[in-house]
Amino acid sequence: MTQERISAEIADLHEAYLKEGVVRHHSARDFAPYRSSALRHPHRPLVVLDDPDAAELTGPVFGVTDVTALDADLTRRHHGEPLGERITITGRVLDRSGRPVRGQLVEVWQANASGRYAHQRDDHPAPLDPNFTGVGRCLTDDEGRYAFTTIKPGAYPWRNHLNAWRPAHIHFSLFGTAFAQRLITQMYFPGDPLFPYDPIFNSVLDERARGRLIAAYDHDLSVPEWSLGYRWDIVLDGPSATWTES
């Protein structure tokens, strides 16, 4: 499947969405250009549990004594300095009314500056960085704020179609008061030329919702001679909710 065909499919689906006239804040579960979504989305109605509380396993068990400041700095996890552009990312986790969500466990994982994950299933022939594993975590403060220091990830091929490349992105995971309360999403960087070609990004049919996935460069957050700063808020639910992965 060529990139031109993928781009045409994306354009056709977006046009159909606009004609539909129905507000949809999240992606379609079976967005055809995103090939694996057709294989993994639910095909049957949800099962109603007799005891809903049984699914709400208490957790996560992390507390302020378990998550340290070092966990949020992905550039200081090893003895040497990782390669790439150092960045700082901060934002607030908010509920649908704009109120801060305190004590939220936020986890991130990402590719390195060459676009490769430190994972045995990643066989992309790009160099691994022995000083960067690409994982981190923190707890939101009383204002719902999180902050990470990391390396800007590189783009990488993902075999969804011919010449398919993912835009630079960082995966975010947020836990609520139980393990069943989890949100997984992706943060992108402004001005990425791969946006028009990426079926995952474009599976979010609402243009405004797609825009909310892109972090804003904030020069006031940049640290002189150290890192560039980005700001990205996460809204857990409601009309302005951040898109979540299917």
PDB file of C-alpha atoms in Angstrom:
ATOM      1  CA  MET A   1       0.000   0.000   0.000  1.00  0.00           C
ATOM      2  CA  THR A   2       1.547   3.290  -1.100  1.00  0.00           C
ATOM      3  CA  GLN A   3       1.770   6.497   0.886  1.00  0.00           C
ATOM      4  CA  GLU A   4      -0.405   8.198  -1.737  1.00  0.00           C
ATOM      5  CA  ARG A   5      -3.174   5.663  -1.161  1.00  0.00           C
ATOM      6  CA  ILE A   6      -2.918   6.053   2.605  1.00  0.00           C
ATOM      7  CA  SER A   7      -3.093   9.836   2.286  1.00  0.00           C
ATOM      8  CA  ALA A   8      -6.148   9.538   0.026  1.00  0.00           C
ATOM      9  CA  GLU A   9      -7.875   7.201   2.516  1.00  0.00           C
ATOM     10  CA  ILE A  10      -7.192   9.628   5.342  1.00  0.00           C
ATOM     11  CA  ALA A  11      -8.583  12.555   3.312  1.00  0.00           C
ATOM     12  CA  ASP A  12     -11.714  10.586   2.356  1.00  0.00           C
ATOM     13  CA  LEU A  13     -12.409   9.587   5.955  1.00  0.00           C
ATOM     14  CA  HIS A  14     -11.949  13.136   7.212  1.00  0.00           C
ATOM     15  CA  GLU A  15     -14.315  14.422   4.510  1.00  0.00           C
ATOM     16  CA  ALA A  16     -16.895  11.797   5.474  1.00  0.00           C
ATOM     17  CA  TYR A  17     -16.534  12.838   9.106  1.00  0.00           C
ATOM     18  CA  LEU A  18     -17.212  16.479   8.241  1.00  0.00           C
ATOM     19  CA  LYS A  19     -20.307  15.521   6.222  1.00  0.00           C
ATOM     20  CA  GLU A  20     -21.490  13.369   9.118  1.00  0.00           C
ATOM     21  CA  GLY A  21     -21.803  16.480  11.255  1.00  0.00           C
ATOM     22  CA  VAL A  22     -21.494  14.527  14.505  1.00  0.00           C
ATOM     23  CA  VAL A  23     -19.016  15.729  17.120  1.00  0.00           C
ATOM     24  CA  ARG A  24     -16.517  12.950  17.799  1.00  0.00           C
ATOM     25  CA  HIS A  25     -13.707  13.837  20.156  1.00  0.00           C
ATOM     26  CA  HIS A  26     -11.849  10.547  19.828  1.00  0.00           C
ATOM     27  CA  SER A  27     -10.661   8.345  17.021  1.00  0.00           C
ATOM     28  CA  ALA A  28     -12.657   5.666  15.252  1.00  0.00           C
ATOM     29  CA  ARG A  29     -11.893   2.236  16.657  1.00  0.00           C
ATOM     30  CA  ASP A  30     -11.419   0.765  13.176  1.00  0.00           C
ATOM     31  CA  PHE A  31      -9.618   3.524  11.286  1.00  0.00           C
ATOM     32  CA  ALA A  32      -8.671   1.638   8.096  1.00  0.00           C
ATOM     33  CA  PRO A  33      -5.421   3.487   7.261  1.00  0.00           C
ATOM     34  CA  TYR A  34      -4.179   2.539  10.749  1.00  0.00           C
ATOM     35  CA  ARG A  35      -3.998  -1.123   9.845  1.00  0.00           C
ATOM     36  CA  SER A  36      -3.724  -2.758  13.267  1.00  0.00           C
ATOM     37  CA  SER A  37      -6.800  -0.922  14.597  1.00  0.00           C
ATOM     38  CA  ALA A  38      -9.003  -3.178  12.452  1.00  0.00           C
ATOM     39  CA  LEU A  39      -7.399  -6.213  14.069  1.00  0.00           C
ATOM     40  CA  ARG A  40      -7.539  -5.216  17.706  1.00  0.00           C
ATOM     41  CA  HIS A  41     -10.654  -3.095  18.245  1.00  0.00           C
ATOM     42  CA  PRO A  42     -13.632  -4.741  20.033  1.00  0.00           C
ATOM     43  CA  HIS A  43     -16.182  -6.377  17.721  1.00  0.00           C
ATOM     44  CA  ARG A  44     -18.690  -7.382  20.396  1.00  0.00           C
ATOM     45  CA  PRO A  45     -20.697  -5.368  22.939  1.00  0.00           C
ATOM     46  CA  LEU A  46     -19.031  -4.586  26.238  1.00  0.00           C
ATOM     47  CA  VAL A  47     -19.589  -7.113  29.021  1.00  0.00           C
ATOM     48  CA  VAL A  48     -21.420  -5.736  32.054  1.00  0.00           C
ATOM     49  CA  LEU A  49     -19.892  -7.062  35.259  1.00  0.00           C
ATOM     50  CA  ASP A  50     -22.117  -8.267  38.081  1.00  0.00           C
ATOM     51  CA  ASP A  51     -19.643  -6.767  40.536  1.00  0.00           C
ATOM     52  CA  PRO A  52     -18.011  -3.655  38.998  1.00  0.00           C
ATOM     53  CA  ASP A  53     -15.899  -3.145  42.112  1.00  0.00           C
ATOM     54  CA  ALA A  54     -14.131  -6.435  41.406  1.00  0.00           C
ATOM     55  CA  ALA A  55     -12.477  -4.888  38.341  1.00  0.00           C
ATOM     56  CA  GLU A  56     -11.230  -1.846  40.252  1.00  0.00           C
ATOM     57  CA  LEU A  57      -8.084  -3.369  41.669  1.00  0.00           C
ATOM     58  CA  THR A  58      -6.678  -0.993  44.231  1.00  0.00           C
ATOM     59  CA  GLY A  59      -3.589   0.784  43.042  1.00  0.00           C
ATOM     60  CA  PRO A  60      -1.261   1.932  41.800  1.00  0.00           C
ATOM     61  CA  VAL A  61       0.824   1.269  44.866  1.00  0.00           C
ATOM     62  CA  PHE A  62       3.346   4.038  44.179  1.00  0.00           C
ATOM     63  CA  GLY A  63       3.526   6.836  46.689  1.00  0.00           C
ATOM     64  CA  VAL A  64       5.710   9.853  47.281  1.00  0.00           C
ATOM     65  CA  THR A  65       8.403   7.657  48.815  1.00  0.00           C
ATOM     66  CA  ASP A  66       8.535   5.355  45.769  1.00  0.00           C
ATOM     67  CA  VAL A  67       8.814   7.931  42.963  1.00  0.00           C
ATOM     68  CA  THR A  68      11.909  10.115  43.145  1.00  0.00           C
ATOM     69  CA  ALA A  69      13.054  13.212  41.265  1.00  0.00           C
ATOM     70  CA  LEU A  70      15.562  11.072  39.392  1.00  0.00           C
ATOM     71  CA  ASP A  71      12.714   9.058  37.875  1.00  0.00           C
ATOM     72  CA  ALA A  72      11.535  12.147  35.998  1.00  0.00           C
ATOM     73  CA  ASP A  73      14.923  12.950  34.470  1.00  0.00           C
ATOM     74  CA  LEU A  74      15.497  10.457  31.658  1.00  0.00           C
ATOM     75  CA  THR A  75      18.918  11.976  30.952  1.00  0.00           C
ATOM     76  CA  ARG A  76      20.394  11.074  34.352  1.00  0.00           C
ATOM     77  CA  ARG A  77      19.536   7.389  34.598  1.00  0.00           C
ATOM     78  CA  HIS A  78      23.026   6.230  33.528  1.00  0.00           C
ATOM     79  CA  HIS A  79      26.673   7.167  34.004  1.00  0.00           C
ATOM     80  CA  GLY A  80      27.062   8.911  30.647  1.00  0.00           C
ATOM     81  CA  GLU A  81      25.145  11.617  28.793  1.00  0.00           C
ATOM     82  CA  PRO A  82      22.551  10.474  26.226  1.00  0.00           C
ATOM     83  CA  LEU A  83      22.832  11.688  22.656  1.00  0.00           C
ATOM     84  CA  GLY A  84      20.328  14.122  21.196  1.00  0.00           C
ATOM     85  CA  GLU A  85      18.482  17.340  21.873  1.00  0.00           C
ATOM     86  CA  ARG A  86      17.714  17.712  25.582  1.00  0.00           C
ATOM     87  CA  ILE A  87      14.186  18.946  26.293  1.00  0.00           C
ATOM     88  CA  THR A  88      12.011  19.658  29.302  1.00  0.00           C
ATOM     89  CA  ILE A  89       8.284  18.942  29.177  1.00  0.00           C
ATOM     90  CA  THR A  90       5.797  20.164  31.727  1.00  0.00           C
ATOM     91  CA  GLY A  91       2.055  20.609  31.958  1.00  0.00           C
ATOM     92  CA  ARG A  92      -0.968  20.044  34.140  1.00  0.00           C
ATOM     93  CA  VAL A  93      -3.310  17.085  34.469  1.00  0.00           C
ATOM     94  CA  LEU A  94      -6.860  18.444  34.657  1.00  0.00           C
ATOM     95  CA  ASP A  95     -10.381  17.086  34.997  1.00  0.00           C
ATOM     96  CA  ARG A  96     -13.250  18.095  32.707  1.00  0.00           C
ATOM     97  CA  SER A  97     -13.874  21.249  34.758  1.00  0.00           C
ATOM     98  CA  GLY A  98     -10.251  22.395  34.565  1.00  0.00           C
ATOM     99  CA  ARG A  99      -9.451  21.441  38.143  1.00  0.00           C
ATOM    100  CA  PRO A 100      -5.991  19.979  38.883  1.00  0.00           C
ATOM    101  CA  VAL A 101      -5.685  16.249  39.480  1.00  0.00           C
ATOM    102  CA  ARG A 102      -3.229  15.775  42.340  1.00  0.00           C
ATOM    103  CA  GLY A 103      -1.042  12.762  43.043  1.00  0.00           C
ATOM    104  CA  GLN A 104      -1.533  11.298  39.568  1.00  0.00           C
ATOM    105  CA  LEU A 105       1.090   8.759  38.504  1.00  0.00           C
ATOM    106  CA  VAL A 106       2.387   9.819  35.076  1.00  0.00           C
ATOM    107  CA  GLU A 107       4.639   7.465  33.113  1.00  0.00           C
ATOM    108  CA  VAL A 108       6.399   8.114  29.800  1.00  0.00           C
ATOM    109  CA  TRP A 109       8.231   5.974  27.274  1.00  0.00           C
ATOM    110  CA  GLN A 110       9.790   6.905  23.970  1.00  0.00           C
ATOM    111  CA  ALA A 111      12.334   6.181  21.261  1.00  0.00           C
ATOM    112  CA  ASN A 112      15.828   7.628  21.475  1.00  0.00           C
ATOM    113  CA  ALA A 113      17.152  10.465  19.313  1.00  0.00           C
ATOM    114  CA  SER A 114      17.746   7.998  16.461  1.00  0.00           C
ATOM    115  CA  GLY A 115      14.171   6.734  16.537  1.00  0.00           C
ATOM    116  CA  ARG A 116      14.803   3.410  18.253  1.00  0.00           C
ATOM    117  CA  TYR A 117      13.274   1.944  21.405  1.00  0.00           C
ATOM    118  CA  ALA A 118      15.359   0.069  23.960  1.00  0.00           C
ATOM    119  CA  HIS A 119      13.169  -2.986  23.439  1.00  0.00           C
ATOM    120  CA  GLN A 120      13.993  -6.441  22.115  1.00  0.00           C
ATOM    121  CA  ARG A 121      11.220  -6.278  19.510  1.00  0.00           C
ATOM    122  CA  ASP A 122      12.534  -3.075  17.950  1.00  0.00           C
ATOM    123  CA  ASP A 123      14.756  -4.214  15.065  1.00  0.00           C
ATOM    124  CA  HIS A 124      14.952  -0.815  13.341  1.00  0.00           C
ATOM    125  CA  PRO A 125      18.637  -0.584  12.234  1.00  0.00           C
ATOM    126  CA  ALA A 126      19.237   2.685  14.046  1.00  0.00           C
ATOM    127  CA  PRO A 127      21.812   2.953  16.836  1.00  0.00           C
ATOM    128  CA  LEU A 128      20.874   2.216  20.416  1.00  0.00           C
ATOM    129  CA  ASP A 129      22.010   4.669  23.073  1.00  0.00           C
ATOM    130  CA  PRO A 130      23.603   2.925  26.072  1.00  0.00           C
ATOM    131  CA  ASN A 131      22.873   6.000  28.186  1.00  0.00           C
ATOM    132  CA  PHE A 132      19.162   6.242  27.379  1.00  0.00           C
ATOM    133  CA  THR A 133      16.404   3.738  28.099  1.00  0.00           C
ATOM    134  CA  GLY A 134      13.534   6.109  27.324  1.00  0.00           C
ATOM    135  CA  VAL A 135      11.316   5.501  30.362  1.00  0.00           C
ATOM    136  CA  GLY A 136      10.369   7.751  33.277  1.00  0.00           C
ATOM    137  CA  ARG A 137       7.670   8.557  35.806  1.00  0.00           C
ATOM    138  CA  CYS A 138       6.548  11.213  38.256  1.00  0.00           C
ATOM    139  CA  LEU A 139       3.616  12.208  40.464  1.00  0.00           C
ATOM    140  CA  THR A 140       1.598  15.362  39.818  1.00  0.00           C
ATOM    141  CA  ASP A 141       1.873  18.052  42.488  1.00  0.00           C
ATOM    142  CA  ASP A 142      -0.924  19.940  44.230  1.00  0.00           C
ATOM    143  CA  GLU A 143      -1.496  22.021  41.079  1.00  0.00           C
ATOM    144  CA  GLY A 144      -1.739  18.888  38.935  1.00  0.00           C
ATOM    145  CA  ARG A 145       1.638  19.650  37.391  1.00  0.00           C
ATOM    146  CA  TYR A 146       4.090  17.091  36.020  1.00  0.00           C
ATOM    147  CA  ALA A 147       7.593  17.657  34.581  1.00  0.00           C
ATOM    148  CA  PHE A 148      10.127  15.534  32.686  1.00  0.00           C
ATOM    149  CA  THR A 149      13.606  16.106  31.336  1.00  0.00           C
ATOM    150  CA  THR A 150      14.402  13.903  28.365  1.00  0.00           C
ATOM    151  CA  ILE A 151      15.744  13.740  24.803  1.00  0.00           C
ATOM    152  CA  LYS A 152      13.641  14.662  21.789  1.00  0.00           C
ATOM    153  CA  PRO A 153      12.817  11.347  20.091  1.00  0.00           C
ATOM    154  CA  GLY A 154      13.491  10.672  16.442  1.00  0.00           C
ATOM    155  CA  ALA A 155      11.061   9.498  13.781  1.00  0.00           C
ATOM    156  CA  TYR A 156      11.049   5.792  12.943  1.00  0.00           C
ATOM    157  CA  PRO A 157       9.579   3.410  10.330  1.00  0.00           C
ATOM    158  CA  TRP A 158       6.680   1.232  11.449  1.00  0.00           C
ATOM    159  CA  ARG A 159       5.631  -0.897   8.426  1.00  0.00           C
ATOM    160  CA  ASN A 160       1.992   0.125   8.436  1.00  0.00           C
ATOM    161  CA  HIS A 161       2.368   0.752   4.700  1.00  0.00           C
ATOM    162  CA  LEU A 162       5.136   1.488   2.204  1.00  0.00           C
ATOM    163  CA  ASN A 163       7.497   4.196   3.501  1.00  0.00           C
ATOM    164  CA  ALA A 164       5.518   4.672   6.735  1.00  0.00           C
ATOM    165  CA  TRP A 165       7.247   6.814   9.372  1.00  0.00           C
ATOM    166  CA  ARG A 166       5.909   7.855  12.767  1.00  0.00           C
ATOM    167  CA  PRO A 167       6.251  11.519  13.722  1.00  0.00           C
ATOM    168  CA  ALA A 168       8.378  12.211  16.797  1.00  0.00           C
ATOM    169  CA  HIS A 169       6.231  11.476  19.845  1.00  0.00           C
ATOM    170  CA  ILE A 170       6.282  10.504  23.506  1.00  0.00           C
ATOM    171  CA  HIS A 171       3.858   8.006  25.013  1.00  0.00           C
ATOM    172  CA  PHE A 172       2.106   9.071  28.214  1.00  0.00           C
ATOM    173  CA  SER A 173       0.320   6.794  30.679  1.00  0.00           C
ATOM    174  CA  LEU A 174      -1.749   8.126  33.583  1.00  0.00           C
ATOM    175  CA  PHE A 175      -3.163   6.041  36.429  1.00  0.00           C
ATOM    176  CA  GLY A 176      -6.155   7.002  38.530  1.00  0.00           C
ATOM    177  CA  THR A 177      -6.943   5.523  41.911  1.00  0.00           C
ATOM    178  CA  ALA A 178      -7.103   1.995  40.479  1.00  0.00           C
ATOM    179  CA  PHE A 179      -5.291  -0.040  37.838  1.00  0.00           C
ATOM    180  CA  ALA A 180      -8.428  -0.164  35.697  1.00  0.00           C
ATOM    181  CA  GLN A 181      -8.368   3.643  35.570  1.00  0.00           C
ATOM    182  CA  ARG A 182      -5.643   4.231  33.025  1.00  0.00           C
ATOM    183  CA  LEU A 183      -5.275   6.660  30.149  1.00  0.00           C
ATOM    184  CA  ILE A 184      -2.656   6.165  27.421  1.00  0.00           C
ATOM    185  CA  THR A 185      -1.976   8.851  24.856  1.00  0.00           C
ATOM    186  CA  GLN A 186       0.787  10.369  22.729  1.00  0.00           C
ATOM    187  CA  MET A 187       2.335  13.825  22.717  1.00  0.00           C
ATOM    188  CA  TYR A 188       3.682  15.258  19.462  1.00  0.00           C
ATOM    189  CA  PHE A 189       5.959  18.179  18.596  1.00  0.00           C
ATOM    190  CA  PRO A 190       4.936  21.316  16.683  1.00  0.00           C
ATOM    191  CA  GLY A 191       5.577  21.624  12.956  1.00  0.00           C
ATOM    192  CA  ASP A 192       6.341  17.958  12.286  1.00  0.00           C
ATOM    193  CA  PRO A 193       6.277  17.344   8.485  1.00  0.00           C
ATOM    194  CA  LEU A 194       5.095  13.759   9.014  1.00  0.00           C
ATOM    195  CA  PHE A 195       1.686  14.751  10.439  1.00  0.00           C
ATOM    196  CA  PRO A 196      -0.204  14.539   7.103  1.00  0.00           C
ATOM    197  CA  TYR A 197       1.086  11.011   6.488  1.00  0.00           C
ATOM    198  CA  ASP A 198       0.545   9.400   9.884  1.00  0.00           C
ATOM    199  CA  PRO A 199      -2.626   7.282  10.258  1.00  0.00           C
ATOM    200  CA  ILE A 200      -2.388   7.164  14.064  1.00  0.00           C
ATOM    201  CA  PHE A 201      -2.312  10.947  14.426  1.00  0.00           C
ATOM    202  CA  ASN A 202      -5.016  11.320  11.767  1.00  0.00           C
ATOM    203  CA  SER A 203      -7.253   8.667  13.308  1.00  0.00           C
ATOM    204  CA  VAL A 204      -8.308  11.505  15.626  1.00  0.00           C
ATOM    205  CA  LEU A 205     -10.994  12.862  13.323  1.00  0.00           C
ATOM    206  CA  ASP A 206     -11.667  16.135  15.106  1.00  0.00           C
ATOM    207  CA  GLU A 207      -9.081  18.718  14.024  1.00  0.00           C
ATOM    208  CA  ARG A 208      -9.220  20.508  17.366  1.00  0.00           C
ATOM    209  CA  ALA A 209      -8.628  17.254  19.234  1.00  0.00           C
ATOM    210  CA  ARG A 210      -5.621  16.531  17.013  1.00  0.00           C
ATOM    211  CA  GLY A 211      -4.260  19.971  17.829  1.00  0.00           C
ATOM    212  CA  ARG A 212      -4.494  19.228  21.536  1.00  0.00           C
ATOM    213  CA  LEU A 213      -2.011  16.367  21.061  1.00  0.00           C
ATOM    214  CA  ILE A 214       0.728  18.762  19.960  1.00  0.00           C
ATOM    215  CA  ALA A 215       2.886  20.328  22.653  1.00  0.00           C
ATOM    216  CA  ALA A 216       3.601  24.053  22.507  1.00  0.00           C
ATOM    217  CA  TYR A 217       7.168  25.300  22.473  1.00  0.00           C
ATOM    218  CA  ASP A 218       7.612  27.647  25.444  1.00  0.00           C
ATOM    219  CA  HIS A 219      10.817  29.641  25.420  1.00  0.00           C
ATOM    220  CA  ASP A 220      10.311  30.618  29.061  1.00  0.00           C
ATOM    221  CA  LEU A 221      10.627  26.923  29.941  1.00  0.00           C
ATOM    222  CA  SER A 222      13.901  26.568  28.073  1.00  0.00           C
ATOM    223  CA  VAL A 223      16.946  26.402  30.332  1.00  0.00           C
ATOM    224  CA  PRO A 224      19.954  28.379  29.056  1.00  0.00           C
ATOM    225  CA  GLU A 225      22.657  26.116  27.650  1.00  0.00           C
ATOM    226  CA  TRP A 226      20.728  23.067  28.859  1.00  0.00           C
ATOM    227  CA  SER A 227      17.337  22.284  27.291  1.00  0.00           C
ATOM    228  CA  LEU A 228      14.434  23.498  25.168  1.00  0.00           C
ATOM    229  CA  GLY A 229      11.031  23.730  26.866  1.00  0.00           C
ATOM    230  CA  TYR A 230       7.616  22.403  25.864  1.00  0.00           C
ATOM    231  CA  ARG A 231       4.243  22.713  27.577  1.00  0.00           C
ATOM    232  CA  TRP A 232       1.468  20.135  27.241  1.00  0.00           C
ATOM    233  CA  ASP A 233      -1.663  19.831  29.385  1.00  0.00           C
ATOM    234  CA  ILE A 234      -3.657  16.606  29.683  1.00  0.00           C
ATOM    235  CA  VAL A 235      -7.435  16.718  30.204  1.00  0.00           C
ATOM    236  CA  LEU A 236      -8.847  13.422  31.464  1.00  0.00           C
ATOM    237  CA  ASP A 237     -12.455  13.681  30.246  1.00  0.00           C
ATOM    238  CA  GLY A 238     -15.155  15.981  28.927  1.00  0.00           C
ATOM    239  CA  PRO A 239     -15.455  17.898  25.624  1.00  0.00           C
ATOM    240  CA  SER A 240     -11.801  18.984  25.749  1.00  0.00           C
ATOM    241  CA  ALA A 241     -10.453  15.580  26.748  1.00  0.00           C
ATOM    242  CA  THR A 242      -7.066  14.466  25.467  1.00  0.00           C
ATOM    243  CA  TRP A 243      -7.348  11.677  22.892  1.00  0.00           C
ATOM    244  CA  THR A 244      -6.719   8.192  24.261  1.00  0.00           C
ATOM    245  CA  GLU A 245      -5.447   5.165  22.384  1.00  0.00           C
ATOM    246  CA  SER A 246      -7.922   2.475  21.391  1.00  0.00           C
TER     247      SER A 246
END
